[in-house]
Coordinates of C-alpha atoms in Angstrom, one line a residue:
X1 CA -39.9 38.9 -63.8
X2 CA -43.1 38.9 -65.9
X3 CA -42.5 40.3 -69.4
X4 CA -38.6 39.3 -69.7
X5 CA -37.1 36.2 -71.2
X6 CA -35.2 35.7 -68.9
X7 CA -34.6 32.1 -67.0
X8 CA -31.7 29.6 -66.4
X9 CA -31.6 28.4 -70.2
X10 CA -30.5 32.3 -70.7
X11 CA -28.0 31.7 -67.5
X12 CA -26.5 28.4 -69.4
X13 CA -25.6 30.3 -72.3
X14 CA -24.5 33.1 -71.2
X15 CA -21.8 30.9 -68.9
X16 CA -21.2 28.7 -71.6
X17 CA -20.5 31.6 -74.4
X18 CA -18.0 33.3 -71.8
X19 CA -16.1 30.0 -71.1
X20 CA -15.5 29.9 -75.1
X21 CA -14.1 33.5 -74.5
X22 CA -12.2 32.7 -71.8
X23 CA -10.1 30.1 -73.4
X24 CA -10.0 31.4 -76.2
X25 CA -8.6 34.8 -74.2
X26 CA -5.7 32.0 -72.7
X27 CA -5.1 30.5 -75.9
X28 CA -4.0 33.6 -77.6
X29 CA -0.3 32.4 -75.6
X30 CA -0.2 30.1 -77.8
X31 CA -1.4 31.7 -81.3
X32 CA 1.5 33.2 -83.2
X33 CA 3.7 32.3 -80.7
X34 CA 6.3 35.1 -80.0
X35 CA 9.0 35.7 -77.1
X36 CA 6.2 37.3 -74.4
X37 CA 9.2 38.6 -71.9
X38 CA 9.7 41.4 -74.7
X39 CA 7.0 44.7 -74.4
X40 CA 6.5 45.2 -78.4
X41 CA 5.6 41.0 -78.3
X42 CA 3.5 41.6 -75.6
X43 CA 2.1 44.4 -75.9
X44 CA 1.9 45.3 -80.3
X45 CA 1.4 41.4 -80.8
X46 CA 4.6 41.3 -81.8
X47 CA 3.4 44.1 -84.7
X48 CA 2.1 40.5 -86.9
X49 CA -1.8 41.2 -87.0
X50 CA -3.3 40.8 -90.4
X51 CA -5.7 42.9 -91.8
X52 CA -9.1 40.7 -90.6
X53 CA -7.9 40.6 -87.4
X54 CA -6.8 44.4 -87.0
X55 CA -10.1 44.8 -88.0
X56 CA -11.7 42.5 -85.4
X57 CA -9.3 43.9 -83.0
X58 CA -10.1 47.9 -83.5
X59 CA -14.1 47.0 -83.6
X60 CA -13.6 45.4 -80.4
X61 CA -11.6 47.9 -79.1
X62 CA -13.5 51.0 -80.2
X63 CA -17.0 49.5 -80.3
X64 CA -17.2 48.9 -76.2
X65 CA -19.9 47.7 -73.8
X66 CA -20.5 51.5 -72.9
X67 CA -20.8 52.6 -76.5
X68 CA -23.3 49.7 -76.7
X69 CA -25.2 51.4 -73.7
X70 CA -24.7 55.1 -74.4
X71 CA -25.7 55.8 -77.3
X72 CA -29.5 54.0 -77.4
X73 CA -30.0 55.2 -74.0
X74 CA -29.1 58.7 -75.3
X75 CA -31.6 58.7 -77.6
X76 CA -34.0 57.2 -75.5
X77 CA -33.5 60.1 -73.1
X78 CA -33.2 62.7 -75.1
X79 CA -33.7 62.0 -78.7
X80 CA -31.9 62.8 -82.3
X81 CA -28.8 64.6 -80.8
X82 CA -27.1 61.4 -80.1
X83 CA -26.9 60.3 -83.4
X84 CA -23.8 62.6 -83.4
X85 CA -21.9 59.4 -82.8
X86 CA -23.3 58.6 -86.7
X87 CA -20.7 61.2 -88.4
X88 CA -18.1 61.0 -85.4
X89 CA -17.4 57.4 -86.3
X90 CA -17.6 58.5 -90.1
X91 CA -15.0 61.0 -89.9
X92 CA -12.8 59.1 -86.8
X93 CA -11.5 57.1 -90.0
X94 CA -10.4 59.4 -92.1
X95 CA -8.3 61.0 -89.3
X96 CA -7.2 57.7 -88.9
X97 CA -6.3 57.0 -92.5
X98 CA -3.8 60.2 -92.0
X99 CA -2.7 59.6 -88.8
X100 CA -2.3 56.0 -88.0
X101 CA 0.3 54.7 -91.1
X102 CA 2.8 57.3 -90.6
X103 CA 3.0 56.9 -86.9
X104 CA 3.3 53.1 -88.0
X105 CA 6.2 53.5 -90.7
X106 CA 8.1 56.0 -88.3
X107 CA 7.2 53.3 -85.1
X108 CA 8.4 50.6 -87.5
X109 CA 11.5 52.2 -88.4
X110 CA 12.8 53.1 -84.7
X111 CA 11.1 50.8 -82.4
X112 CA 8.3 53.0 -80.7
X113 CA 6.0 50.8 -78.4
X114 CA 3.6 54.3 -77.8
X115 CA 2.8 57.7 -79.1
X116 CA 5.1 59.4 -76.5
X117 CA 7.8 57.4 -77.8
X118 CA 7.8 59.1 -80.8
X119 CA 6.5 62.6 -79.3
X120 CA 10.0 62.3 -77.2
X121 CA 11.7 62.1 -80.2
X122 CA 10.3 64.2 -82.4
X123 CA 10.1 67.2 -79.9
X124 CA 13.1 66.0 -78.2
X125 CA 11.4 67.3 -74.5
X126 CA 11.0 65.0 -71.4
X127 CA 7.9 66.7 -69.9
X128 CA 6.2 67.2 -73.3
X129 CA 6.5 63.4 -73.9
X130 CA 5.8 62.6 -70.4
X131 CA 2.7 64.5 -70.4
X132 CA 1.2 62.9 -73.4
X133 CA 2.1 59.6 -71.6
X134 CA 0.4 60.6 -68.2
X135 CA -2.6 62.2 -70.4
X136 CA -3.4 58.8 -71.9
X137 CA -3.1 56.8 -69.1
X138 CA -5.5 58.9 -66.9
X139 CA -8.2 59.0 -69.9
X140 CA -8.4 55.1 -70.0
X141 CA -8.9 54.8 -66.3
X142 CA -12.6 56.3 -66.2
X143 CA -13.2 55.2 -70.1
X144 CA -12.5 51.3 -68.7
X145 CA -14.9 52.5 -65.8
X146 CA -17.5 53.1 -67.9
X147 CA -17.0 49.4 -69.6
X148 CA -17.7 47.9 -66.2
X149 CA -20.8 50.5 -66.0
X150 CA -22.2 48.7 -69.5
X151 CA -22.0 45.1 -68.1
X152 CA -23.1 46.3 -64.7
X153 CA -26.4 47.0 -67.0
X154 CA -26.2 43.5 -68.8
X155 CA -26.1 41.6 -65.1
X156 CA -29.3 43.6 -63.7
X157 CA -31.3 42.7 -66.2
X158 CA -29.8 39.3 -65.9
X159 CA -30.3 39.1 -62.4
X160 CA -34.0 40.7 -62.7
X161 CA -35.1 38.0 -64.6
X162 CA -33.9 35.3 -62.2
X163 CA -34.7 37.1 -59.2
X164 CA -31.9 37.0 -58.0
X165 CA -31.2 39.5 -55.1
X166 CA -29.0 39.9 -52.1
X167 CA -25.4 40.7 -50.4
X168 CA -22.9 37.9 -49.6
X169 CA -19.7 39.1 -48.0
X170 CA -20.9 42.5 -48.3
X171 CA -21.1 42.6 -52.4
X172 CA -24.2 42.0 -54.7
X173 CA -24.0 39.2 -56.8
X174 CA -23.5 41.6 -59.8
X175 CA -20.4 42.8 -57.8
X176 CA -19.2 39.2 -57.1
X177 CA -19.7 38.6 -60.8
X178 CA -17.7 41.3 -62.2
X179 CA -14.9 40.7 -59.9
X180 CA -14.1 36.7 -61.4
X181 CA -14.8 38.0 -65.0
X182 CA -11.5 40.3 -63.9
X183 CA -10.1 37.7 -62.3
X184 CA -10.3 35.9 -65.5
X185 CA -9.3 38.5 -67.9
X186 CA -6.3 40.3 -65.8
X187 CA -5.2 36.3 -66.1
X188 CA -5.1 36.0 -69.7
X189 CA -4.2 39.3 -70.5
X190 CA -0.9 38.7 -68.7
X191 CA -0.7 35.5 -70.3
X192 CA -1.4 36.2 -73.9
X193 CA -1.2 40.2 -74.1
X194 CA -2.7 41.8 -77.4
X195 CA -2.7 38.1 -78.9
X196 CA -5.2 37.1 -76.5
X197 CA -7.1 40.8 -76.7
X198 CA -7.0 39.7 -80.1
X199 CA -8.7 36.2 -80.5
X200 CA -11.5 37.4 -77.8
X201 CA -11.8 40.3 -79.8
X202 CA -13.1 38.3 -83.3
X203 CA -15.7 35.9 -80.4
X204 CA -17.1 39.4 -79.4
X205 CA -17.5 40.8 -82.4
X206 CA -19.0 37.8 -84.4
X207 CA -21.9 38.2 -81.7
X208 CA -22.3 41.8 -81.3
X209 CA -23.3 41.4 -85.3
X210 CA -25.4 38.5 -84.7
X211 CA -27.4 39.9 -81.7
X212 CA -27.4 43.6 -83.6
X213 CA -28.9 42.3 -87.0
X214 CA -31.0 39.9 -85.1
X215 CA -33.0 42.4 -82.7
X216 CA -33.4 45.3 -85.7
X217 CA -34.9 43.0 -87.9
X218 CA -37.1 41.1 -85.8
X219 CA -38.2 43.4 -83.2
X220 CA -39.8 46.2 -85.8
X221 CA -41.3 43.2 -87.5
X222 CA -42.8 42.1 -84.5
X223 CA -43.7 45.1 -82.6
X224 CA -45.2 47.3 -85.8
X225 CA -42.3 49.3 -86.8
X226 CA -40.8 52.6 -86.2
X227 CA -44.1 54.1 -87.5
X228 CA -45.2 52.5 -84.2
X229 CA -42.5 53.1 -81.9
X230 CA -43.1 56.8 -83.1
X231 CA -46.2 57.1 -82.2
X232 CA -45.8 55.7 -78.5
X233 CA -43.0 58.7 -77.8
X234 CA -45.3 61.3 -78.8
X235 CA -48.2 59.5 -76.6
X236 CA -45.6 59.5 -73.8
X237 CA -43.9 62.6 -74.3
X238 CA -46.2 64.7 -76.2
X239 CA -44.1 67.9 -78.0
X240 CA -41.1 66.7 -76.7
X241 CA -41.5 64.1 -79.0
X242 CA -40.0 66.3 -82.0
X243 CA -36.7 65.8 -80.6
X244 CA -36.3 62.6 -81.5
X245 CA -37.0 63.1 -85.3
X246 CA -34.7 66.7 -85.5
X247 CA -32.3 68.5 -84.2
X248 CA -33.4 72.0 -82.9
X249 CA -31.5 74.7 -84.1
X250 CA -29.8 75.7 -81.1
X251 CA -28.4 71.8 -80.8
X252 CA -26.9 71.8 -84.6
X253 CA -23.4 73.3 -83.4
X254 CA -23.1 71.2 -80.2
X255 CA -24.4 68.0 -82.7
X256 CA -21.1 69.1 -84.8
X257 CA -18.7 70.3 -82.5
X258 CA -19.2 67.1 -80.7
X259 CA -18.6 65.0 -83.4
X260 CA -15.7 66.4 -84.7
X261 CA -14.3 67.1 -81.5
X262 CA -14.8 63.0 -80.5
X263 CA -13.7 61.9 -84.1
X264 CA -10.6 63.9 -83.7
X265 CA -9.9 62.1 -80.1
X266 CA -10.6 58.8 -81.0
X267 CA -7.1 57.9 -82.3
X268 CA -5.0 59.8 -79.5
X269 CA -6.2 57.3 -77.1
X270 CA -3.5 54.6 -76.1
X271 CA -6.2 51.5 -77.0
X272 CA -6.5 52.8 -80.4
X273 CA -3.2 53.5 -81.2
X274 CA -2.1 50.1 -80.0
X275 CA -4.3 48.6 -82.0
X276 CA -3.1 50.3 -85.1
X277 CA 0.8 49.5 -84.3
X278 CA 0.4 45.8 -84.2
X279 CA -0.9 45.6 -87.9
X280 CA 1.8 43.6 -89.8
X281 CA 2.1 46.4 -92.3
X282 CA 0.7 49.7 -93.3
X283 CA -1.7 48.1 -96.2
X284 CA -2.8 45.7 -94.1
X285 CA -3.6 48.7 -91.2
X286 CA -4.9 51.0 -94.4
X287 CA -7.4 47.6 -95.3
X288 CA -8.9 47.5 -91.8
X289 CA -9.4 51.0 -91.0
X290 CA -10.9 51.7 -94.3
X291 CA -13.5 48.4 -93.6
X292 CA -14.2 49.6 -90.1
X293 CA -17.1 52.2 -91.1
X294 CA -19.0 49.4 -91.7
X295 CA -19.2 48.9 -87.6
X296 CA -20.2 53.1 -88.0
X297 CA -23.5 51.3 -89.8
X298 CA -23.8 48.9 -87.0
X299 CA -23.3 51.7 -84.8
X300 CA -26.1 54.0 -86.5
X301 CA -28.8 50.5 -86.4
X302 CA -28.2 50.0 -82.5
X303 CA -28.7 54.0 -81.8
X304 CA -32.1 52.9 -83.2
X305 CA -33.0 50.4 -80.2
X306 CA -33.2 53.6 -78.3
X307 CA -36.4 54.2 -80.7
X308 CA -37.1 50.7 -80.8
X309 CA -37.6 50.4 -76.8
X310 CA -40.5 52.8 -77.3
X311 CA -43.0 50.1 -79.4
X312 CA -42.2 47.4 -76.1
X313 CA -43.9 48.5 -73.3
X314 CA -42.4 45.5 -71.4
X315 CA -38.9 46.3 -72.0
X316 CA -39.7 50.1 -71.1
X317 CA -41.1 49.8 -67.9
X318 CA -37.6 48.0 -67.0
X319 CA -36.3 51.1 -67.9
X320 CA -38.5 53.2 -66.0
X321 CA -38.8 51.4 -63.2
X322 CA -35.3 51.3 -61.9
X323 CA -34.9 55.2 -63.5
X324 CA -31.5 53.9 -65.6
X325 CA -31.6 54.2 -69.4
X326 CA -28.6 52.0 -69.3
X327 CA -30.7 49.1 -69.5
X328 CA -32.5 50.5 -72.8
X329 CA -30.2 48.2 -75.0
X330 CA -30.3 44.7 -72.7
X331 CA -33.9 45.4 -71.6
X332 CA -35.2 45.3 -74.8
X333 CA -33.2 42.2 -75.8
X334 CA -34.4 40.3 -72.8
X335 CA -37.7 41.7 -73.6
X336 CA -38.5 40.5 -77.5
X337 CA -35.8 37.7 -78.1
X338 CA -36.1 33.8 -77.1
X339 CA -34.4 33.1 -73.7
X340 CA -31.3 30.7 -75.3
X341 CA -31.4 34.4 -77.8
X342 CA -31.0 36.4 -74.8
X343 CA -28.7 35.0 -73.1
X344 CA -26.1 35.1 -76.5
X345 CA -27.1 38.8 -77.0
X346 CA -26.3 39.6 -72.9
X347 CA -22.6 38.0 -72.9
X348 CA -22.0 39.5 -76.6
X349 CA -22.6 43.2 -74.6
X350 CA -20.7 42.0 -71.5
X351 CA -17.6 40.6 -73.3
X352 CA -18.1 44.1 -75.0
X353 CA -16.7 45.5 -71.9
X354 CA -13.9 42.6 -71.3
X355 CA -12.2 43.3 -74.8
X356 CA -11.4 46.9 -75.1
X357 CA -10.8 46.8 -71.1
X358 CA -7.9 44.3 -71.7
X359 CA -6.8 46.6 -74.8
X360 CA -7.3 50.0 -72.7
X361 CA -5.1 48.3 -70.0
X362 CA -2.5 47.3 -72.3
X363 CA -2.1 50.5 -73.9
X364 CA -1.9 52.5 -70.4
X365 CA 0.8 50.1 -68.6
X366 CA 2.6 50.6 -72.0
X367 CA 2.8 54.1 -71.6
X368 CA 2.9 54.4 -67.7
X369 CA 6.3 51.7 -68.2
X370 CA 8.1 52.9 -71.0
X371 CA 7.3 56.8 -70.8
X372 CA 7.1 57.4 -67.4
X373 CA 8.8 55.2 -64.9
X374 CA 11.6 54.3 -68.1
X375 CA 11.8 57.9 -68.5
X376 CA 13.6 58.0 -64.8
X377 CA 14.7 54.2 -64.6
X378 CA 16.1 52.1 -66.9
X379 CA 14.5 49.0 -67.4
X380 CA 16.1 45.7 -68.9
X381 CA 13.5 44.5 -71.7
X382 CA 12.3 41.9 -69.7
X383 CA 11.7 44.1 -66.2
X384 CA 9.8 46.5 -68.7
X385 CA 7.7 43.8 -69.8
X386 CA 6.5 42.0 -66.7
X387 CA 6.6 45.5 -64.8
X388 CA 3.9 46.6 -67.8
X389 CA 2.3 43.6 -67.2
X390 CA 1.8 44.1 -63.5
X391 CA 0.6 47.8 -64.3
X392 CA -2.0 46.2 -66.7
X393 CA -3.7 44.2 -64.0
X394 CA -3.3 47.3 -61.1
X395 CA -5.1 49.6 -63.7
X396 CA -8.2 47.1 -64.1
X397 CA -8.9 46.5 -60.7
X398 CA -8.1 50.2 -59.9
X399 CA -11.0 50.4 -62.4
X400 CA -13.7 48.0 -61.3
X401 CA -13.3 50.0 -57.6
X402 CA -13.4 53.2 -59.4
X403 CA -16.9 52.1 -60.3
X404 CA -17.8 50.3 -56.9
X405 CA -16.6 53.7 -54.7
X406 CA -18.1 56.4 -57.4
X407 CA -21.5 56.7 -58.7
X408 CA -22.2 55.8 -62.6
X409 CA -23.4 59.6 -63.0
X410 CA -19.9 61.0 -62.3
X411 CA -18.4 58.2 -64.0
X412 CA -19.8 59.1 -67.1
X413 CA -19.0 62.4 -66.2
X414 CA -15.0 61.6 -65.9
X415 CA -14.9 59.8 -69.0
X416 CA -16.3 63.2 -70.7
X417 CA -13.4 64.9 -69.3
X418 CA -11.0 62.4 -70.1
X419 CA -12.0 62.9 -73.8
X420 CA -11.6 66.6 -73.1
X421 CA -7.8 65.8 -72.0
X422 CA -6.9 63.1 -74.7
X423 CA -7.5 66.1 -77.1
X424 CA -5.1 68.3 -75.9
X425 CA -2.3 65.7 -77.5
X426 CA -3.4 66.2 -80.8
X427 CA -0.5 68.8 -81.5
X428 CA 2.1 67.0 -80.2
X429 CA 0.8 63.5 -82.3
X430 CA -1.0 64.2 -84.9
X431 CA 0.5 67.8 -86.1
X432 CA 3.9 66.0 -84.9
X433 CA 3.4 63.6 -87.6
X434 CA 3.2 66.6 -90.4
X435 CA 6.0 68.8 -89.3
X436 CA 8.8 69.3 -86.9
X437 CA 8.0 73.3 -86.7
X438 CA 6.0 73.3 -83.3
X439 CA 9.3 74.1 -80.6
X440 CA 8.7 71.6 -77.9
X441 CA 8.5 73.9 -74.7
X442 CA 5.2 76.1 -76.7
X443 CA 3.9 72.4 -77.2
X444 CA 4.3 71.7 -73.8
X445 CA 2.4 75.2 -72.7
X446 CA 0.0 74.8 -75.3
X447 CA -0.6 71.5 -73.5
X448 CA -0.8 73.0 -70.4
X449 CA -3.4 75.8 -71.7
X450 CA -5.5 72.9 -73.3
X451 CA -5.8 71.2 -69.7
X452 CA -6.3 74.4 -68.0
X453 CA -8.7 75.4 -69.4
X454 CA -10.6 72.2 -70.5
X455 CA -11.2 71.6 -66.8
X456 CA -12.3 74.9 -65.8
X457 CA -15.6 75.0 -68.8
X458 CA -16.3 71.6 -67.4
X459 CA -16.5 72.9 -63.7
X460 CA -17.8 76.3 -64.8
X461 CA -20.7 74.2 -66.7
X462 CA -23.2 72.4 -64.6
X463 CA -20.2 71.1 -61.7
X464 CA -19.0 68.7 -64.2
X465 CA -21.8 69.3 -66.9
X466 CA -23.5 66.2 -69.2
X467 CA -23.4 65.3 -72.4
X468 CA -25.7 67.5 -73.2
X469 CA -24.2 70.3 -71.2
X470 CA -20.4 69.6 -72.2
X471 CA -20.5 72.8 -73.6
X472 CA -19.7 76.8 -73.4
X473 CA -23.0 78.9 -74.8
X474 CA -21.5 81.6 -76.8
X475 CA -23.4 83.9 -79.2
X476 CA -22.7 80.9 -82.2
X477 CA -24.6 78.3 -80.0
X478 CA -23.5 75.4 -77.8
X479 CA -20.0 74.6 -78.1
X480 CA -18.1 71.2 -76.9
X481 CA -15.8 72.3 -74.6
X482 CA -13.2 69.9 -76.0
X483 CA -12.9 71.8 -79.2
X484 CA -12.4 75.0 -77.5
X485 CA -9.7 74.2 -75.5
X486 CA -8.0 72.3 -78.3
X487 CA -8.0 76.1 -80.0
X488 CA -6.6 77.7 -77.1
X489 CA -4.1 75.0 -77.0
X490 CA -2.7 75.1 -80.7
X491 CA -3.2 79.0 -80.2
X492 CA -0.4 78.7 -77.3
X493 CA 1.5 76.5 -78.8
X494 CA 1.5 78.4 -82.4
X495 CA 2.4 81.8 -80.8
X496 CA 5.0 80.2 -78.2
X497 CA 6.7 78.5 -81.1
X498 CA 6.9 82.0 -82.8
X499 CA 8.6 83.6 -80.1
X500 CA 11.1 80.6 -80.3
X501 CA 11.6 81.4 -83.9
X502 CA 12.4 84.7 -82.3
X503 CA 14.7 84.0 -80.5
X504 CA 17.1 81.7 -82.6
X505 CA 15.2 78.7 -82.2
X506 CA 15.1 76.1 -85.2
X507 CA 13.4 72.5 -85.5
X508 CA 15.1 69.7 -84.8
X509 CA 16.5 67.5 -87.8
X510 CA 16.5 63.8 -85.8
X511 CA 13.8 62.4 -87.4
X512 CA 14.0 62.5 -91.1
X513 CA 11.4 63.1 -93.4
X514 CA 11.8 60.3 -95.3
X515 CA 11.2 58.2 -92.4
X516 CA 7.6 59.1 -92.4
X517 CA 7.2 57.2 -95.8
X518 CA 4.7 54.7 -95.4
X519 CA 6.1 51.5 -95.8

């Protein structure tokens, strides 16, 4: 396709790059070698991840194909509102700094695999833990969904720019391609586990930093600047065009409630949890999440190729032509970059997806084995292992149809909700950590309440509602309806562990405070 650097020099490396990651994905068996049969070696990496790694690991596994897509095609849509994901990741690490090396030390300490492991514990209620299991394994399924949507994006441009086109057996070539890259990675995920997620994990990284610096140096030296790309959104766009340099006033409490109400989900889903448990120690885990703002700085640069896309008039009419601002980010790479160029900055967004899709698996099948089918069966170590194992690979290809059978609007529009229900553990986790005064049953209600109602503002608003819309208009502005229902939930929970108190009720003493001392 005219305008597009795209041609089989940018098809060589793109299957040359993701046959390094694939080995490297089937090498990770080998790395650290540890006894596989056993979930925590499996699954936590056997809990021997040094700081550099963690830190690969958690930029891979939080930094995503879709994140990669998102946010520059949400400000390419609609402008300076999606730079909420600026302070989110900014404040996500500070949470985690709190969070994430006490629930190591106490994990440490008595051999918990997942965060309903301890919340069974520390509650000492079935349902309450079993529900923070289910909770987390439902939110991965349309967040790994969204993954596939990301390199869905990377292969059309791809396959633009060869012309390629066409059904065979009843599947695009797109289709056919993401099918053997899950082939491949439900392979060495079973094979490796976290070690493999792991090694892929520093590959991916190295060249989402490469092609990032690369494109937001060159391109606004090439294509006259942001001065430039400025000008072409208001020529195009005309008032609207204010958008994109501030925030209206009615858009500064959804731009805040959605970014405290994302930064304060972030670490209750399973991916990033596991991630934090197989650091070797807490100051190694303390090193890497206080480093990982510096991908919140990568983060903030790509938001800008969502400006960028404006000053390219090649890369843009991809965009508008086939109506998808998911092909902002890819579009413009294909457009302004060297073929050999492109095709590194393609398989760096695509192996973006692989990664955290391996770690999201991971995480869920943990949860699904230990908290849910080993809350009714008991498993020998090694049944739990190759049972999570098996779950792994069901959940990625229950995935990949997911995104074949439903369109990528209502995708997105899942993986919204599923942040929405990820917050309603927060009490039992994160407020779990701090205290043993929330009675379990009131947790388990307030749980309840959050769901409830969580699901109702997001069918009241818009049948489903967008990002933009993910919200209850009250008289103090647009608020994310994630935050909301998080109040109504630690309201429950508060005034049903009053009545408790009431009633004779008093906290449990089997955890022990000290235990909580980071180690």
């Amino acid at each position: 396709m005219s305008g597009i650097n795209v041609d089989y020099t940018t098809l060589g490396v793109f299957i040359g790059l993701f046959v390094v990651f694939a080995i490297l994905g089937f090498y990770g068996a080998y790395w650290r070698k540890g006894d596989l049969s056993k979930l925590d070696e499996w699954g936590l990496g056997g809990r021997r991840l040094g700081w550099l790694l963690v830190w690969f690991l958690m930029g891979a596994d939080l930094y995503t194909a879709y994140t990669f897509i998102a946010i520059p095609s949400g400000v390419y849509a609609s402008g300076s509102l999606f730079f909420y994901a600026v302070p989110y990741v900014a404040w996500t690490f500070g949470i985690a700094l709190l969070t994430m090396p006490r629930l190591w030390s106490i994990s440490r300490r008595r051999g918990y695999i997942t965060a309903a492991d301890f919340v069974k514990d520390r509650f000492n209620n079935r349902p309450l833990s079993v529900a923070v299991a289910l909770t987390g394994a439902v939110a991965e399924l349309p967040y790994i969904a969204l993954q596939i949507f990301g390199m869905q994006a990377v292969l059309t441009v791809l396959l633009i720019g060869l012309g390629v086109t066409g059904t065979y057996g009843g599947l695009s070539v797109s289709e056919w391609a993401l099918i053997i890259a899950f082939i491949v990675l439900a392979a060495f995920t079973i094979t490796s586990g976290l070690r493999g997620a792991a090694l892929t994990a520093v590959f991916k990284d190295i060249l989402i930093w490469i092609t990032v610096l690369t494109v937001i140096i060159a391109v606004p030296l090439a294509y006259g600047g942001f001065s430039h790309a400025f000008s072409a959104i208001e020529a195009i766009k005309g008032k609207g065009a204010a958008a994109y340099e501030f925030l209206s006033p009615s858009a500064i409490t959804n731009y805040f409630t959605l970014a405290l109400g994302s930064a304060m989900a972030l670490y209750l889903y399973p991916h990033s949890i596991n991630g934090s448990l197989s650091a070797q120690d807490t100051d190694k885990l303390k090193k890497s999440t206080s480093l990982l703002p510096l991908y919140g700085v990568g983060l903030a640069l790509l938001a800008l190729f969502g400006i960028l896309i404006y000053a390219v008039p090649s890369a843009l009419s991809i965009v508008v032509s086939n109506k998808n601002g998911a092909l902002t980010v890819p579009s413009l790479i294909a457009a302004t970059m060297p073929s050999w160029f492109v095709g590194l900055g393609l398989v760096a967004i695509f192996v973006g997806g692989l990664v955290p899709a391996a770690i999201m698996a991971i995480g869920a099948s943990n949860l699904l084995t230990r908290n849910v089918i080993g809350e009714f069966k008991k498993l020998s170590p090694r049944t739990e292992s190759n049972l999570a194992k098996i779950i792994s690979t069901v959940f990625k290809f229950a995935a990949l149809a997911f995104i074949f059978i439903v369109q990528a609007t209502y995708a997105v529009q899942l993986q919204l909700l599923g942040g929405i229900l990820i917050l309603q553990t927060l009490p039992a986790v994160f407020l779990g950590l701090y205290t043993n005064k929330l009675e379990g049953y009131s947790t388990f209600a307030g749980w309840i309440a959050g769901i409830a109602s969580g699901v109702y503002m997001v069918l009241y608003t818009n049948n489903f509602g967008t990002l933009l819309k993910s919200y209850l208009a009250t008289p103090y502005g647009p608020i994310y309806i994630g935050v909301l229902s998080l109040a109504i939930n630690i309201l429950v929970t508060v005034i049903g562990t009053l009545i408790a108190y009431g009633v004779g009720w008093r906290p449990s003493q089997k955890i022990k405070a000290e235990e909580f001392e980071v180690v």
